[in-house]
Coordinates of N, CA, C and O in Angstrom, one line a residue:
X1 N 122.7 -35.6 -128.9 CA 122.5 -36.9 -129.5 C 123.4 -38.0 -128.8 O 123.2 -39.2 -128.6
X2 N 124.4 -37.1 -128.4 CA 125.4 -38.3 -127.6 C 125.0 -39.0 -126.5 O 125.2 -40.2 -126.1
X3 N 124.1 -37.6 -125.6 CA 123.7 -38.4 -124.6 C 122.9 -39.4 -124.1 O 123.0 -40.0 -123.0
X4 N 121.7 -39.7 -125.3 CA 120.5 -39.9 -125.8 C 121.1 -41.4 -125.8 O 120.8 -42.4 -125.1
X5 N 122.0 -41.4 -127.0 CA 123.0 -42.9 -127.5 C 123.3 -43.2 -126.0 O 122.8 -44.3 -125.6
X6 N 124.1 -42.4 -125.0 CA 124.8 -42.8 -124.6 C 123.7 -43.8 -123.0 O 123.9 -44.7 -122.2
X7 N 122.4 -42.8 -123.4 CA 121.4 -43.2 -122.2 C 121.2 -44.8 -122.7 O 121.5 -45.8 -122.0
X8 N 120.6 -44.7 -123.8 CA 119.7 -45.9 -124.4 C 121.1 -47.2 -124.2 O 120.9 -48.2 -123.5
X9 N 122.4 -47.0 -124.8 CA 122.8 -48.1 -124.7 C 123.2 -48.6 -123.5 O 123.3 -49.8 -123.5
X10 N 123.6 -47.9 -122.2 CA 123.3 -48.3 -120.7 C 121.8 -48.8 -120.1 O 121.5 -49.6 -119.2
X11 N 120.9 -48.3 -120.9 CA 119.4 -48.5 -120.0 C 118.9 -50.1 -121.1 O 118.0 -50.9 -120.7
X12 N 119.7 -50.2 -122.3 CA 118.8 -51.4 -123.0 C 120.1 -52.3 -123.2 O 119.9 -53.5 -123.3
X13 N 121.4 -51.9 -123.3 CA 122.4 -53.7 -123.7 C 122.1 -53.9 -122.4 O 121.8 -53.1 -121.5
X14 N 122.0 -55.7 -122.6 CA 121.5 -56.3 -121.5 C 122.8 -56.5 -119.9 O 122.5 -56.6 -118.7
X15 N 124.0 -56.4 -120.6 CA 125.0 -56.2 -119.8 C 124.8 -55.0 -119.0 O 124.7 -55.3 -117.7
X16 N 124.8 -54.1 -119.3 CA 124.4 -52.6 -118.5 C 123.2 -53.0 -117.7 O 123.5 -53.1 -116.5
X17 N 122.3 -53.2 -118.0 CA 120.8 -53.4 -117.4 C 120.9 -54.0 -116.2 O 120.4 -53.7 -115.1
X18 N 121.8 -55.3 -116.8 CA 121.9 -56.4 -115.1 C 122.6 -55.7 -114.3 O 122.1 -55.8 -113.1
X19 N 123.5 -55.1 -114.5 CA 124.4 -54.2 -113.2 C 123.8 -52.8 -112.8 O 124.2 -52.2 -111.8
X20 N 122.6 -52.2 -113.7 CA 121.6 -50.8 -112.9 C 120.7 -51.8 -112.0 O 120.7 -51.6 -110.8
X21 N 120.0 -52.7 -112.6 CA 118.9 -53.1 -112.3 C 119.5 -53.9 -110.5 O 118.6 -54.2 -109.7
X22 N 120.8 -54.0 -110.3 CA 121.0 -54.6 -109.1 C 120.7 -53.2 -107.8 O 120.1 -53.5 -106.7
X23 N 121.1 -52.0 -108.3 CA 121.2 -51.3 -107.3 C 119.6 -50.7 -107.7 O 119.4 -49.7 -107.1
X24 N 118.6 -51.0 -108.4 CA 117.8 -50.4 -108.8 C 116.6 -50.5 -107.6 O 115.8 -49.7 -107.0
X25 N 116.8 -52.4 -107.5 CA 116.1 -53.3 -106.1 C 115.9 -52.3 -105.4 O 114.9 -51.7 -105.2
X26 N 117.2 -52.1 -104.7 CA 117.1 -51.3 -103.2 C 116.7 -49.8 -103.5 O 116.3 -49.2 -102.5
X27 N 116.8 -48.9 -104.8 CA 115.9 -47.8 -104.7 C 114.4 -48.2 -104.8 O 113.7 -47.3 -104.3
X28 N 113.9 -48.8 -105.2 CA 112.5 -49.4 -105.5 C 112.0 -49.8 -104.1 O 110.8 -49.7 -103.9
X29 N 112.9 -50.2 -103.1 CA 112.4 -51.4 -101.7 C 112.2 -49.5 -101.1 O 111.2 -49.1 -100.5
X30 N 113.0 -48.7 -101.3 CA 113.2 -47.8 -100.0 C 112.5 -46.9 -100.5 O 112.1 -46.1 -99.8
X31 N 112.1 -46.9 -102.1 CA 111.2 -45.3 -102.7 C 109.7 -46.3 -102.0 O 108.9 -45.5 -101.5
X32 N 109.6 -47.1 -102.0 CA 108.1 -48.0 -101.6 C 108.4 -47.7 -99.8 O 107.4 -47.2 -99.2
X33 N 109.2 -48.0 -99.3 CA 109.5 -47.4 -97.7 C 108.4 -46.2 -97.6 O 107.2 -46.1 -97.3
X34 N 109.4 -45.2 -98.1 CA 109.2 -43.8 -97.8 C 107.6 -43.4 -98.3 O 107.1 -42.5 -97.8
X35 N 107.1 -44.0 -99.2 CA 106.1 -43.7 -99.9 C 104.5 -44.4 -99.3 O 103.4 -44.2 -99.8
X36 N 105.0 -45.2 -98.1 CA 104.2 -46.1 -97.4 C 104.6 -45.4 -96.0 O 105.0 -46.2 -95.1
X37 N 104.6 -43.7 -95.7 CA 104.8 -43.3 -94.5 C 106.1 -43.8 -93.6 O 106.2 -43.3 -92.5
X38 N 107.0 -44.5 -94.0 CA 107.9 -44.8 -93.2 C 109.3 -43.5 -93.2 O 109.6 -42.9 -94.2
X39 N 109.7 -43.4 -92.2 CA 110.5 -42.0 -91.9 C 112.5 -43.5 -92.4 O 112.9 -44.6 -92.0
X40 N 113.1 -42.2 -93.4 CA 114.5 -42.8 -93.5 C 115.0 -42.4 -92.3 O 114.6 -41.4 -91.7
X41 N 116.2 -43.4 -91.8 CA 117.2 -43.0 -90.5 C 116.5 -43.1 -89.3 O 117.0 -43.0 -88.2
X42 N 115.0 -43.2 -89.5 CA 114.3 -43.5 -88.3 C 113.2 -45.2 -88.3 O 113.0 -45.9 -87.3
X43 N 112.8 -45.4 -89.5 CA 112.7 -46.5 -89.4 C 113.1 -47.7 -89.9 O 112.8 -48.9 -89.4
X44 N 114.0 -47.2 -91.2 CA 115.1 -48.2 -92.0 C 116.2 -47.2 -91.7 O 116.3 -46.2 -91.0
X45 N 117.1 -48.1 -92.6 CA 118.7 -47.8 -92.5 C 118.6 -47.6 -94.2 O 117.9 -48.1 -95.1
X46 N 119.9 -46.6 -94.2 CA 120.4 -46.5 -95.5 C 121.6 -46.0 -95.6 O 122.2 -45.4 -94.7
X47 N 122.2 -46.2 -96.9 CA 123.9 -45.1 -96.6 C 124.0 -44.4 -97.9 O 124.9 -44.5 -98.6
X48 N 122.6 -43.2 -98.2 CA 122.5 -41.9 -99.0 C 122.1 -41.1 -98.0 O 121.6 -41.3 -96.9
X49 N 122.7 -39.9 -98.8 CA 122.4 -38.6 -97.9 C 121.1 -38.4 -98.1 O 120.5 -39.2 -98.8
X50 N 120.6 -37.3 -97.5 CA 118.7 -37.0 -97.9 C 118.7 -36.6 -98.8 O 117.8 -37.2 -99.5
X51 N 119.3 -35.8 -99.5 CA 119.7 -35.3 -100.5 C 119.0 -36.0 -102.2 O 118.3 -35.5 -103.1
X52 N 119.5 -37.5 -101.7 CA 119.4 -38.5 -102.8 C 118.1 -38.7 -102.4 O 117.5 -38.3 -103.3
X53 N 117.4 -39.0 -101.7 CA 115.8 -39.4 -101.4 C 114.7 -39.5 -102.2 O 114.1 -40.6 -102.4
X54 N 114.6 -37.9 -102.8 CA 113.8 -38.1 -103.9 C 113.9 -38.7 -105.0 O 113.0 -38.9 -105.8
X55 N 115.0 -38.9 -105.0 CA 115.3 -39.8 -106.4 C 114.8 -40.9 -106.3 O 114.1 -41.3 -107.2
X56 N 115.1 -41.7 -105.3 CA 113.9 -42.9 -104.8 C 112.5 -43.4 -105.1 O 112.1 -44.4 -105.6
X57 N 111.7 -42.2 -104.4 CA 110.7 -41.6 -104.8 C 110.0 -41.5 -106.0 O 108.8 -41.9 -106.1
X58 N 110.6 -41.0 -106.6 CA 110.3 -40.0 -107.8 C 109.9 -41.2 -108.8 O 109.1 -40.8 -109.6
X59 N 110.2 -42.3 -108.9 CA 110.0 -43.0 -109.9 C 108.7 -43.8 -109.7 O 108.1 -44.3 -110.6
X60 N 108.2 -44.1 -108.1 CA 107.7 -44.5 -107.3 C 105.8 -44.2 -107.7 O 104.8 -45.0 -107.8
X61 N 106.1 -42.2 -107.8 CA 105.0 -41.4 -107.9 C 104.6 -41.6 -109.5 O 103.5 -41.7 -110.1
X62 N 105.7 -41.5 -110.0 CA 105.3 -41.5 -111.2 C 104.8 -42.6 -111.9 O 104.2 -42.4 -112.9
X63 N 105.0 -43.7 -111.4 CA 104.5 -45.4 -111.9 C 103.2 -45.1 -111.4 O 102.3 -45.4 -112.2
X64 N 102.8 -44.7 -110.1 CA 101.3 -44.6 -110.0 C 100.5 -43.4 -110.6 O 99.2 -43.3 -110.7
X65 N 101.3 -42.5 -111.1 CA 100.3 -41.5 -111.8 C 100.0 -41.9 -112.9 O 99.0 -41.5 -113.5
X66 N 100.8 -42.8 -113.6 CA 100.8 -43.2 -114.6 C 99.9 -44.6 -115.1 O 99.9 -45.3 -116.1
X67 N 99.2 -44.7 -113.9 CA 98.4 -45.8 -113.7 C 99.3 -47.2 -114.0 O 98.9 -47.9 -114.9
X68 N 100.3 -47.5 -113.3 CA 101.6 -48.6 -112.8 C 101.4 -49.5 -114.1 O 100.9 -50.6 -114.0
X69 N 101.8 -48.9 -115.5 CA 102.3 -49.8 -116.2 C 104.0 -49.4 -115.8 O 104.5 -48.6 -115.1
X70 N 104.4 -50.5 -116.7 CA 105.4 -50.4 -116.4 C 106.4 -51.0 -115.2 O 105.9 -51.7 -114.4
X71 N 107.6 -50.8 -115.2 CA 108.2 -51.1 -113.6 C 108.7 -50.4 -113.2 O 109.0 -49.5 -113.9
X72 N 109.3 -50.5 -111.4 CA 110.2 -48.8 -111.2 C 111.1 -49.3 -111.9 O 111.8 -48.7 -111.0
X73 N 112.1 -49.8 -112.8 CA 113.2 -49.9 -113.3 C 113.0 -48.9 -114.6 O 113.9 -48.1 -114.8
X74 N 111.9 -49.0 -115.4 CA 111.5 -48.6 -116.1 C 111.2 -46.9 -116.1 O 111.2 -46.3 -117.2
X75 N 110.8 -46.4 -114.8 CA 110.1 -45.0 -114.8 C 111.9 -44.6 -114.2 O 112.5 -43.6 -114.7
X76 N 112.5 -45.6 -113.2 CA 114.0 -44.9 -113.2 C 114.7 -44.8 -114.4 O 115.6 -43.9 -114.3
X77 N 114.7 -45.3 -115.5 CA 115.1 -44.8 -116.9 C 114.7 -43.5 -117.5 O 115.2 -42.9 -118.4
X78 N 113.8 -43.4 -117.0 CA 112.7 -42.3 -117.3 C 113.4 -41.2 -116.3 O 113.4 -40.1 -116.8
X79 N 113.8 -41.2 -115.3 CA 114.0 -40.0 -114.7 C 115.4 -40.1 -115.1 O 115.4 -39.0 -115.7
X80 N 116.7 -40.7 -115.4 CA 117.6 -40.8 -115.3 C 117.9 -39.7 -116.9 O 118.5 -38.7 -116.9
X81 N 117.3 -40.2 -118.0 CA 116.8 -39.2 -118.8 C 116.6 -37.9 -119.0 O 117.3 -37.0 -119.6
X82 N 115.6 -37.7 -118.4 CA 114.5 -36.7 -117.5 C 116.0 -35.6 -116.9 O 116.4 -34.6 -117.6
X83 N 116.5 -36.1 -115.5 CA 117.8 -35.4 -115.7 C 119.1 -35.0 -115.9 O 119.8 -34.0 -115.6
X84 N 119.5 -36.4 -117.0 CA 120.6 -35.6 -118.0 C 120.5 -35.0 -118.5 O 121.4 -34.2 -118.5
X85 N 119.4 -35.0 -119.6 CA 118.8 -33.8 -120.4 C 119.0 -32.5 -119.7 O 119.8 -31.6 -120.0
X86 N 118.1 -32.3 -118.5 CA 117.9 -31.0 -117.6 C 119.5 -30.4 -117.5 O 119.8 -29.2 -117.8
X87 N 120.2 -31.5 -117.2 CA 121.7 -31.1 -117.1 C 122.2 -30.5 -118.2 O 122.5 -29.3 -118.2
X88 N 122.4 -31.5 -119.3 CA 122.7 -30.4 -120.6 C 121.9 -29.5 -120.6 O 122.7 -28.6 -120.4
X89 N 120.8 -29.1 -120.6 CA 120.4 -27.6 -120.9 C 121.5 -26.7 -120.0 O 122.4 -26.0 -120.4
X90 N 121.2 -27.0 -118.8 CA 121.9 -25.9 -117.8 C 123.3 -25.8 -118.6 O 123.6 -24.7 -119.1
X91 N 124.1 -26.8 -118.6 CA 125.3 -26.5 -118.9 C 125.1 -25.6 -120.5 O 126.0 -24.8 -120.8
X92 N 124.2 -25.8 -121.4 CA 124.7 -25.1 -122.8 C 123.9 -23.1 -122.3 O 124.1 -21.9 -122.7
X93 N 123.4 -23.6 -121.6 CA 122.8 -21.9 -120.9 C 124.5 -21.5 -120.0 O 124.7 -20.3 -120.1
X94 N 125.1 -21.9 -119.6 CA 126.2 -21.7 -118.5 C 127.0 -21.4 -120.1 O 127.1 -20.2 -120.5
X95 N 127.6 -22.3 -120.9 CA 128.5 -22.0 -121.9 C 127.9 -20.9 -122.8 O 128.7 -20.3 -123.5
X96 N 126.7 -20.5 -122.7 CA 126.4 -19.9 -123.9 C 126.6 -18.3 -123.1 O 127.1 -17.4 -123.8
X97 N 126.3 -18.1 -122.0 CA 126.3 -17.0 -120.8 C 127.7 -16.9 -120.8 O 127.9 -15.7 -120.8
X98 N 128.8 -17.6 -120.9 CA 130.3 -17.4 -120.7 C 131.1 -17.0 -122.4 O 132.1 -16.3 -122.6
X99 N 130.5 -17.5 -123.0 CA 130.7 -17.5 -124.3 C 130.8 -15.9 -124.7 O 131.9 -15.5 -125.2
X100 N 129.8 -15.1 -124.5 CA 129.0 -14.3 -125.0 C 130.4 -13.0 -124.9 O 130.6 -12.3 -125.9
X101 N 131.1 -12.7 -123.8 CA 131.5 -11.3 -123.4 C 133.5 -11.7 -124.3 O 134.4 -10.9 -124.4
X102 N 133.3 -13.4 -124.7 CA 134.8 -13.8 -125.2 C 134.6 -13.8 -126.2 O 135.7 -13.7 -126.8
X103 N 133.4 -13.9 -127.0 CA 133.5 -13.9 -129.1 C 133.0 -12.0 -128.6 O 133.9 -11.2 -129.0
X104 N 132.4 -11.7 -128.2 CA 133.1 -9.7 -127.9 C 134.1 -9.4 -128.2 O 134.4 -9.0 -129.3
X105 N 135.0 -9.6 -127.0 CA 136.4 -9.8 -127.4 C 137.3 -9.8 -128.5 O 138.0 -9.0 -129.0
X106 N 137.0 -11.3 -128.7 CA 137.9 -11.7 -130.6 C 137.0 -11.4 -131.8 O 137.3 -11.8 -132.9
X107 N 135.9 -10.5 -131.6 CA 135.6 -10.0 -132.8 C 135.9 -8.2 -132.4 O 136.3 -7.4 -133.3
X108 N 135.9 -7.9 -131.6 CA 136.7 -6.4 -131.3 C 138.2 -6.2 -130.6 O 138.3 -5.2 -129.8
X109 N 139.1 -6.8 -130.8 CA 140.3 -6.6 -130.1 C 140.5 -5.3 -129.3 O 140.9 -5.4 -128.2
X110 N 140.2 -4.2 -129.8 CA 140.2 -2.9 -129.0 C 139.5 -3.0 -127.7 O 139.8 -2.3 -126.8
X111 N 138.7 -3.8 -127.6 CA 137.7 -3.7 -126.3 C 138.3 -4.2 -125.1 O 137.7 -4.2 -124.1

């Protein structure tokens, strides 16, 4: 729930908004680059690893599958979401996997 709070009030007070939405431009200019055939580091400049790329992207495909309501600021809220969520899961599977062999433990002391 925290994270949810914690997404919505960065993605909708309007203070937060104006300072994503600045760096938002240049993922929107370069996910539209790459998505119009142009090669990064070979036809534009940028200073992300490839790494970050899809991230660019990704909001790009999804405004057109979605038949482009919407804006990429909008579908980038949507992935930004999309993988915090993913993240908490992983991490309560990681705690719950480490968890498991230490309540063993403090409910058997002998072991």
């Amino acid at each position: 729930m925290l994270a949810l709070g914690s997404w919505a009030v960065i993605s909708f007070v309007h203070a937060f908004a104006d300072w994503l939405y600045g760096d938002a431009r240049f993922y929107e200019y370069w996910g539209n680059l790459m998505t119009n055939y142009k090669v990064p580091y070979r036809d534009f400049n940028l200073e992300y690893p490839p790494g970050a790329l899809p991230a660019f992207v990704a909001p790009v495909y999804l405004r057109k599958l979605s038949g482009y309501p919407g804006s990429y600021f909008d579908w980038l809220r949507v992935e930004i979401l999309v993988l915090a969520l993913g993240c908490l899961c992983a991490i309560a599977l990681a705690l719950r996997d480490l968890a498991g062999p230490r309540l063993l433990a403090v409910r058997d002391p002998g072991v």
